[in-house]
mmCIF file of C-alpha atoms in Angstrom:
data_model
loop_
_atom_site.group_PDB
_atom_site.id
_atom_site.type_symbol
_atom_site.label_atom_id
_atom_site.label_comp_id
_atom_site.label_asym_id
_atom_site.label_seq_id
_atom_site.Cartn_x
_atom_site.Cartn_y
_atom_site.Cartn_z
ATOM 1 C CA UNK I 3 -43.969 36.954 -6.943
ATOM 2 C CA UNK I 4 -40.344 37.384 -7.174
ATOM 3 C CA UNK I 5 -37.587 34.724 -6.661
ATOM 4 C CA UNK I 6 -35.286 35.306 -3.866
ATOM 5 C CA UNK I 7 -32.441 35.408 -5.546
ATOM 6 C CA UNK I 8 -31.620 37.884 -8.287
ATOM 7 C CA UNK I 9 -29.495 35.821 -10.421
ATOM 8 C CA UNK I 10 -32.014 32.850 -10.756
ATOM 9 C CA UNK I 11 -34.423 36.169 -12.155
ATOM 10 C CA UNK I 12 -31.567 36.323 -14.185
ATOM 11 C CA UNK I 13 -31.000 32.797 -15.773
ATOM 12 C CA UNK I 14 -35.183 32.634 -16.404
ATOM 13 C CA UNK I 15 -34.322 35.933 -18.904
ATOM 14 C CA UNK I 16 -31.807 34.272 -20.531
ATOM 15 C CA UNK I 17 -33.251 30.814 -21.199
ATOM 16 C CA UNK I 18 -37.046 32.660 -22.264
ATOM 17 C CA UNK I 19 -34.451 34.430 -24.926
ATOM 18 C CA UNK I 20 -33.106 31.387 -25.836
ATOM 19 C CA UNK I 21 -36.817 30.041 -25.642
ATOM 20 C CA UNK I 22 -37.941 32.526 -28.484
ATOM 21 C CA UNK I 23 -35.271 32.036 -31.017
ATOM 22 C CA UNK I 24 -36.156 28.457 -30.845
ATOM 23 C CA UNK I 25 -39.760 29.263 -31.369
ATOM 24 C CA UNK I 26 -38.903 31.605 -34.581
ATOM 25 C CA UNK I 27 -37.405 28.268 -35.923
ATOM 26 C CA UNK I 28 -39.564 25.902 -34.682
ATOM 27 C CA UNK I 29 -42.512 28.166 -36.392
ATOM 28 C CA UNK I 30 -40.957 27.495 -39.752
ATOM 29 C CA UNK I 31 -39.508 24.864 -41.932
ATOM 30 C CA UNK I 32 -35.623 24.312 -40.234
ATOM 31 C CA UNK I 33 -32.564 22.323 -41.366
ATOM 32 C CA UNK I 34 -32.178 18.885 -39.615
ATOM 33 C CA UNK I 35 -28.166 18.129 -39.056
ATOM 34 C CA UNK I 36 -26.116 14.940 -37.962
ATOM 35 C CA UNK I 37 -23.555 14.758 -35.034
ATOM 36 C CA UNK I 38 -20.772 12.422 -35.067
ATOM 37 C CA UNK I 39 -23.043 10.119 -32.941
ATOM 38 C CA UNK I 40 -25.854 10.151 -35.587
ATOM 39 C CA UNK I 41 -28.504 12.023 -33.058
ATOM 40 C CA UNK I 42 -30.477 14.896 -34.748
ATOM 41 C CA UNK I 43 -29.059 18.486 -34.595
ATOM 42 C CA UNK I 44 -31.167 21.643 -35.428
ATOM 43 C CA UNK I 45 -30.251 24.924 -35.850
ATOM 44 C CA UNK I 46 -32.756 25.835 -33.307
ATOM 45 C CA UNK I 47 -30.264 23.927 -30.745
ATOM 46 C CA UNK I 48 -27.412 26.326 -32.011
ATOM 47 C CA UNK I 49 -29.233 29.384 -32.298
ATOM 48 C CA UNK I 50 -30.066 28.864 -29.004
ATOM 49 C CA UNK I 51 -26.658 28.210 -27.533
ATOM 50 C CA UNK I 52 -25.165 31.035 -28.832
ATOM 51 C CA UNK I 53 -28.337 33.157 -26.901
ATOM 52 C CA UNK I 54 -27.841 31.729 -23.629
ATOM 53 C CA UNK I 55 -23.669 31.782 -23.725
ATOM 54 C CA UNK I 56 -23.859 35.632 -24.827
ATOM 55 C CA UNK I 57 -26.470 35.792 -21.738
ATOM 56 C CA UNK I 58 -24.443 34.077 -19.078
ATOM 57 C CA UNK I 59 -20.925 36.040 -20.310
ATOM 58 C CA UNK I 60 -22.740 39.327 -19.595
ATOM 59 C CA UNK I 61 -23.899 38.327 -15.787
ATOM 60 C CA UNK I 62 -21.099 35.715 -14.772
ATOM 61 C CA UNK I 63 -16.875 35.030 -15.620
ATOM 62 C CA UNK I 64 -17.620 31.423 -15.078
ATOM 63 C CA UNK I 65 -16.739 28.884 -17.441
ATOM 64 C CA UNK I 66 -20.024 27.262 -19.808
ATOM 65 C CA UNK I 67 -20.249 23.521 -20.869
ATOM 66 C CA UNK I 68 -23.031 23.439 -22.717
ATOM 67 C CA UNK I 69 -24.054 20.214 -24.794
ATOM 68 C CA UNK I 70 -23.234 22.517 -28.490
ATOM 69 C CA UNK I 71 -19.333 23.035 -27.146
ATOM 70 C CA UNK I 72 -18.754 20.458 -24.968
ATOM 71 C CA UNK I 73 -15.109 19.358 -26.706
ATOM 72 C CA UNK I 74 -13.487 20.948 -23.380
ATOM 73 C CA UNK I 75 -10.644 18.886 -22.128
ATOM 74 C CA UNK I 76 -10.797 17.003 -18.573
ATOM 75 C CA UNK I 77 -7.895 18.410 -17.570
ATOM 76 C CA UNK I 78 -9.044 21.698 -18.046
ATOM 77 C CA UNK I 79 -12.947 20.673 -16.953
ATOM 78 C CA UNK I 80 -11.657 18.933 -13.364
ATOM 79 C CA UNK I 81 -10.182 22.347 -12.311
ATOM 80 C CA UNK I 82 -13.604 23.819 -12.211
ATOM 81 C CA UNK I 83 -15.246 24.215 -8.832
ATOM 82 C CA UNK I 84 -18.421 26.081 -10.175
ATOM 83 C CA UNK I 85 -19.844 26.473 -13.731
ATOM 84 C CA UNK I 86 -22.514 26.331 -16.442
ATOM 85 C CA UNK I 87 -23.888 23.868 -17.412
ATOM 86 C CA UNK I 88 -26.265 24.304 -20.398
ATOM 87 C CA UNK I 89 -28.564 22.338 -22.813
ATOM 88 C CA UNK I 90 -29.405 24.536 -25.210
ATOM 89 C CA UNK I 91 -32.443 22.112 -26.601
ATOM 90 C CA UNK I 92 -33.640 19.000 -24.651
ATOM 91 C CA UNK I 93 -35.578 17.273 -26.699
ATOM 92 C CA UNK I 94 -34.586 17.614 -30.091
ATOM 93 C CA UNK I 95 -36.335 14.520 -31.704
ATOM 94 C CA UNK I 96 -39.411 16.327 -29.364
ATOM 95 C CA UNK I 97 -38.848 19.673 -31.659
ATOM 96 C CA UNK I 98 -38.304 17.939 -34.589
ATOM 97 C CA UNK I 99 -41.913 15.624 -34.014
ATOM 98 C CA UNK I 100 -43.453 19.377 -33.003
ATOM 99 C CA UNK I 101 -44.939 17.267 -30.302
ATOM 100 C CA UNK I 102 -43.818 20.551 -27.634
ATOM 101 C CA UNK I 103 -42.010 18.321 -24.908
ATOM 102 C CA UNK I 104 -38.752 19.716 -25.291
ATOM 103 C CA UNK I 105 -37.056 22.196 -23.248
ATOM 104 C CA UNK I 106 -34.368 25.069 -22.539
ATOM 105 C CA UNK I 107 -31.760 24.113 -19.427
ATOM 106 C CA UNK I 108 -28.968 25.970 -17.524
ATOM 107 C CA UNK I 109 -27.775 24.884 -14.378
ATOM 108 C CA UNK I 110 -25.271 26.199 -12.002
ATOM 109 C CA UNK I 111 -23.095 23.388 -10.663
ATOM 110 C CA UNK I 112 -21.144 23.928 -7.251
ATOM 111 C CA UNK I 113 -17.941 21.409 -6.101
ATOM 112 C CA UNK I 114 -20.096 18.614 -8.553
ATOM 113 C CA UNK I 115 -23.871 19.252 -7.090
ATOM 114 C CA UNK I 116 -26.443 21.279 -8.720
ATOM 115 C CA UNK I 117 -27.309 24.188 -6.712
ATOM 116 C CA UNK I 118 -29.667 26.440 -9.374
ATOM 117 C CA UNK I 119 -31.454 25.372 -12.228
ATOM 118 C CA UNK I 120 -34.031 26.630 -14.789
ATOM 119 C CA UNK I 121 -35.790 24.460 -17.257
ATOM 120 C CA UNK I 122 -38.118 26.382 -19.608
ATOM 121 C CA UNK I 123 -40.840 24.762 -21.980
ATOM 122 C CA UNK I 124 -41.507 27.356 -24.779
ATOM 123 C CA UNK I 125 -44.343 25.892 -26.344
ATOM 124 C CA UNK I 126 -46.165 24.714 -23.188
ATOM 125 C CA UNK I 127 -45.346 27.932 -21.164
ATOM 126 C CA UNK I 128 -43.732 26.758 -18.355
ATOM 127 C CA UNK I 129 -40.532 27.259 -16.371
ATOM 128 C CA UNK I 130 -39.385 25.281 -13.408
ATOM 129 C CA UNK I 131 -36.480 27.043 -11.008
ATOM 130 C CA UNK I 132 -35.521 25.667 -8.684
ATOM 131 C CA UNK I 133 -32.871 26.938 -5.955
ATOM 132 C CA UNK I 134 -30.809 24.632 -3.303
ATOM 133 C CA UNK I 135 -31.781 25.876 0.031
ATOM 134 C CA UNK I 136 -34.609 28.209 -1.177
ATOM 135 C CA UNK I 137 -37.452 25.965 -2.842
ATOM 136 C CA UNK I 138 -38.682 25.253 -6.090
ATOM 137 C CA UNK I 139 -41.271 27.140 -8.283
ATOM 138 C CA UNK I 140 -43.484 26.327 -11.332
ATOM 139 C CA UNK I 141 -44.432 29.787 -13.406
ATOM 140 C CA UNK I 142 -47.208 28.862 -15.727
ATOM 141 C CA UNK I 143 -50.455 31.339 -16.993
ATOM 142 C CA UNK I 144 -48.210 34.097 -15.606
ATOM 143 C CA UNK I 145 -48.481 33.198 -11.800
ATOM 144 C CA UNK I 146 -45.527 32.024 -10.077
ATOM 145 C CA UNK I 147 -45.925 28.593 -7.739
ATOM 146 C CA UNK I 148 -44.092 26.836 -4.738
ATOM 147 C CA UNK I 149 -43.411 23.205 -5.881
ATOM 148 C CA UNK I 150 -42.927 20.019 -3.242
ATOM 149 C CA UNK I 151 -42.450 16.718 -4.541
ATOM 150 C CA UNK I 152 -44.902 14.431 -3.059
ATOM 151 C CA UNK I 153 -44.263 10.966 -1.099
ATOM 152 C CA UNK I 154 -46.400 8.262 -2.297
ATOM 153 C CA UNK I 155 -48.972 7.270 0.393
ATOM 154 C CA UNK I 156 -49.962 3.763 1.239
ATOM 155 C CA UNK I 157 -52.878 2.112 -1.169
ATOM 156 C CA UNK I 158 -52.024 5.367 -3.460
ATOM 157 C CA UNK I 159 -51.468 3.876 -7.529
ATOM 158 C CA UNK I 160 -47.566 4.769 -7.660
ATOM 159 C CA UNK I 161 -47.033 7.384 -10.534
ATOM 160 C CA UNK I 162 -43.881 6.539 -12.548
ATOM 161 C CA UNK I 163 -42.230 7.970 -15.534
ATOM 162 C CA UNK I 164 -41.666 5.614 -18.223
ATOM 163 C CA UNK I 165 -41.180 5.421 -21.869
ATOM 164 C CA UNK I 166 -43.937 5.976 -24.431
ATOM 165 C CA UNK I 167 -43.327 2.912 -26.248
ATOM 166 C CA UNK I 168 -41.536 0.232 -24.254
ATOM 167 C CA UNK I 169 -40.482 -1.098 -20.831
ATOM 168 C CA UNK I 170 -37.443 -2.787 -20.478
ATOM 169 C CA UNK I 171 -37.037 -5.597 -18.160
ATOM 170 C CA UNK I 172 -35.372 -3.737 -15.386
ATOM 171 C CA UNK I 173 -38.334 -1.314 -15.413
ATOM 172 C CA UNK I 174 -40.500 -4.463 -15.017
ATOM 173 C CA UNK I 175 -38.771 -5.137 -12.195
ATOM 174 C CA UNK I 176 -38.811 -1.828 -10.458
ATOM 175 C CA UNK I 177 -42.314 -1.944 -11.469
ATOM 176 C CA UNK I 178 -42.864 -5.145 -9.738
ATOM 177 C CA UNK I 179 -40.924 -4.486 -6.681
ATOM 178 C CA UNK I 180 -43.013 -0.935 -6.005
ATOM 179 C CA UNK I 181 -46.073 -3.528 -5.116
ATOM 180 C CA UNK I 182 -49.446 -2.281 -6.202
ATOM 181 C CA UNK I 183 -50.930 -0.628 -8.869
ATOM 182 C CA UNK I 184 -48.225 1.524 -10.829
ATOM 183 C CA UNK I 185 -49.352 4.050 -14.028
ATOM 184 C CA UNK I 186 -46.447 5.219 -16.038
ATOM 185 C CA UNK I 187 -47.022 8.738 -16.871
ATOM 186 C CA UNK I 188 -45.112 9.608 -20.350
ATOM 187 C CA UNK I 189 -43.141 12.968 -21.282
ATOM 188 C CA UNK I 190 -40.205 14.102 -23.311
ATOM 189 C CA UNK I 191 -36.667 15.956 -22.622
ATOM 190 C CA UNK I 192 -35.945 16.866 -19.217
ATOM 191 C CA UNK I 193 -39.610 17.279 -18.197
ATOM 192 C CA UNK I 194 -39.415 13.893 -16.985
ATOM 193 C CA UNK I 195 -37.487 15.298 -13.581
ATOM 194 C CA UNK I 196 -39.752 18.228 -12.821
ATOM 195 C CA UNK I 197 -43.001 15.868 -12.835
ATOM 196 C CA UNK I 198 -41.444 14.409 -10.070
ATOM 197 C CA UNK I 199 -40.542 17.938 -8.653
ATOM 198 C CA UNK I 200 -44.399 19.033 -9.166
ATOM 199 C CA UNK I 201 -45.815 16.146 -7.347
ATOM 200 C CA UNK I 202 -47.335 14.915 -10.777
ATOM 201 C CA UNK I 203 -45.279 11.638 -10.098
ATOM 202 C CA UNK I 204 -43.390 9.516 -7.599
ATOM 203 C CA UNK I 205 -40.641 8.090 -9.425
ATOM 204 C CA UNK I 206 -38.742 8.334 -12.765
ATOM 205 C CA UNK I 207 -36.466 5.748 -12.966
ATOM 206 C CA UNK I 208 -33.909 6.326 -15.643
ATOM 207 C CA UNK I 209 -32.406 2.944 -17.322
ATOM 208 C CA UNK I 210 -30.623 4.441 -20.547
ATOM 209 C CA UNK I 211 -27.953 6.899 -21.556
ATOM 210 C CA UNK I 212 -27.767 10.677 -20.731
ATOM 211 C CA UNK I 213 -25.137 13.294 -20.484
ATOM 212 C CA UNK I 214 -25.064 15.617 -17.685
ATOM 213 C CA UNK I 215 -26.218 18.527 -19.447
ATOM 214 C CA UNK I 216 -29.251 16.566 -19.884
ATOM 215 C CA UNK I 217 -30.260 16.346 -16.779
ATOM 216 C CA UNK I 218 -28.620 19.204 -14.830
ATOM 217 C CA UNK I 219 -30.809 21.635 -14.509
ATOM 218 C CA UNK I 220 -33.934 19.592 -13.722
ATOM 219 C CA UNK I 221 -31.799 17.726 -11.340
ATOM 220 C CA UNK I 222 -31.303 21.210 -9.141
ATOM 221 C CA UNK I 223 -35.281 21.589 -9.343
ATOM 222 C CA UNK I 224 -36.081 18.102 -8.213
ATOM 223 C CA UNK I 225 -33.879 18.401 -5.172
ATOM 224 C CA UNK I 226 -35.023 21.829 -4.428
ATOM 225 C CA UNK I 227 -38.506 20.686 -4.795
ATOM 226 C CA UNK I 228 -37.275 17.939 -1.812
ATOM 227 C CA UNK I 229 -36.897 15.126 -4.590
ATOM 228 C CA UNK I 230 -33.388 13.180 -4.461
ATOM 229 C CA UNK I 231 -31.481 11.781 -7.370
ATOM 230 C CA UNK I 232 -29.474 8.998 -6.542
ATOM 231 C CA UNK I 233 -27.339 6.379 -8.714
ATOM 232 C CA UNK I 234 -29.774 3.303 -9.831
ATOM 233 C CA UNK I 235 -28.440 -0.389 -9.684
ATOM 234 C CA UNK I 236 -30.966 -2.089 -12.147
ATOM 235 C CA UNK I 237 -29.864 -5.584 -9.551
ATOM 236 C CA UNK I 238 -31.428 -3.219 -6.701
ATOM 237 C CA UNK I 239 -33.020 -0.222 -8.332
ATOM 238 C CA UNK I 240 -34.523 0.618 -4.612
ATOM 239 C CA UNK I 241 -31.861 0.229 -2.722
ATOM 240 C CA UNK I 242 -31.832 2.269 0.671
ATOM 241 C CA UNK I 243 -28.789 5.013 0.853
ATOM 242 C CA UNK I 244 -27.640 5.094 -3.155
ATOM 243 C CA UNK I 245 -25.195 7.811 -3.299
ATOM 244 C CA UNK I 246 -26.340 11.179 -5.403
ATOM 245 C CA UNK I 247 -26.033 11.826 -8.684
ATOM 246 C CA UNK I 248 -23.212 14.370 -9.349
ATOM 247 C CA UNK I 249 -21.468 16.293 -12.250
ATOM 248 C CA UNK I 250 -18.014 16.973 -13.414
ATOM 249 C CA UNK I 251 -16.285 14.094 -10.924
ATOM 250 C CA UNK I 252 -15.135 12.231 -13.805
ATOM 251 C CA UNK I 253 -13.318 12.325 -17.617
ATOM 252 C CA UNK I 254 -16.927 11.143 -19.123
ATOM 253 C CA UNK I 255 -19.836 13.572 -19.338
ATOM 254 C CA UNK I 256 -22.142 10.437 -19.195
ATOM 255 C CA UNK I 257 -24.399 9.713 -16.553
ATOM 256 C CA UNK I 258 -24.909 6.440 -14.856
ATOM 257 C CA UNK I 259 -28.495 5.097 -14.384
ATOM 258 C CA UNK I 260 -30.300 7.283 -12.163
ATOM 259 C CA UNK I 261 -33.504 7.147 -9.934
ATOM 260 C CA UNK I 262 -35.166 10.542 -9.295
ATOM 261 C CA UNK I 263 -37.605 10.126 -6.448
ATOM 262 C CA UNK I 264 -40.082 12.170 -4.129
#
């Protein structure tokens, strides 16, 4: 099946190149690098920066922030109505564990919301796009599928997205305030969004730091799936009417705590 809209055929080109350049490197032995803030830096994550910027320059004169050159100036980033925004490589400490969780991401942002995204999963074969107004679609085995986040039903276990290795306290406490029986269902990079947009889970309640190039283009499939993703206050984590999450409103690229729900 084809997407109905030609650009979002567009972005899934660009981030499967992007996809296989990581995949040549991932294949192989690769050099492990440092940034300033001591978190691991490949040269799959460059490689495949320079792929998807060289993509998006051909199809679009919009300006790119993309995790690799993000050292663009607020005054110059708050003029911007619509633009890129691009993680090369979710997931690096994923890639560099070979563990397959990590992902390709390019969003389009509109006046701060995401209104197109595309999150592709070389080694697992998947791509989630998702497209504001139009719906959201899992392509995996070479078929093409509508996605709908699904509410949880009463009695149902609740299906939440937690860490691998710990829960904090405010997670306990989200946990506790759900009622009933809750599973946390583990996964890497920005995967943890689209189980939420695939119905796999109900909630992924996000307690740590992120930058909005983390979480952009997942963000626009989770709300075209008919998720929301809405600010988190770990005193009320499920409070009724939390305003959305949005992008390029502010100096910092970080993201507050979030709550992506179905």
């Amino acid at each position: 099946m084809a997407l109905p809209d030609p650009l979002a055929e567009q972005i899934v080109r660009i981030s499967k190149d992007a996809g296989a350049k990581i995949m040549e490197i991932y294949e192989r032995d690769f050099a492990i690098y440092e940034k300033e803030d001591t978190s691991p830096l490949t040269e799959a994550d460059l490689a495949a920066h320079n792929v998807i910027v060289k993509g998006l320059e051909a199809i679009s004169e919009l300006p790119i922030l993309s995790e690799e050159s993000a050292d663009i100036a607020w005054e110059e980033r708050k003029t911007w109505d619509k633009y890129w925004l691009v993680d090369p490589l979710d997931g690096t400490k994923e890639f560099i564990k070979k563990n397959g969780e990590f992902t390709v991401n390019i969003a389009l942002i509109d006046n701060g919301k995401p209104v197109m995204g595309v999150v592709f999963a070389p080694v697992l074969e998947r791509t989630y796009i998702g497209i504001d107004g139009a719906g959201a679609w899992l392509e995996s085995d070479g078929e093409m599928k509508p996605m709908t986040a699904k509410k949880h039903s009463a009695g149902e276990t609740w299906k939440v997205v937690g860490s691998r290795s710990h829960q904090s306290p405010e997670i306990k406490n989200l946990l506790e305030q759900l009622g009933g029986e809750a599973e946390l269902v583990a996964m890497g990079s920005s995967l943890k969004l689209c189980l939420v947009a695939s119905g796999d889970a109900h909630l992924y309640p996000r307690l740590g730091p992120t930058s909005e190039w983390d979480t952009g283009a997942a963000h626009a499939v989770a709300t075209a799936a008919g998720a929301k993703v809405t600010v988190l206050d770990p005193a009320d984590p499920l409070a009724e009417n939390a305003p959305d999450l949005t992008y390029n409103q502010k100096e910092s690229v970080l993201n507050p705590f979030f709550l992506v729900s179905a």
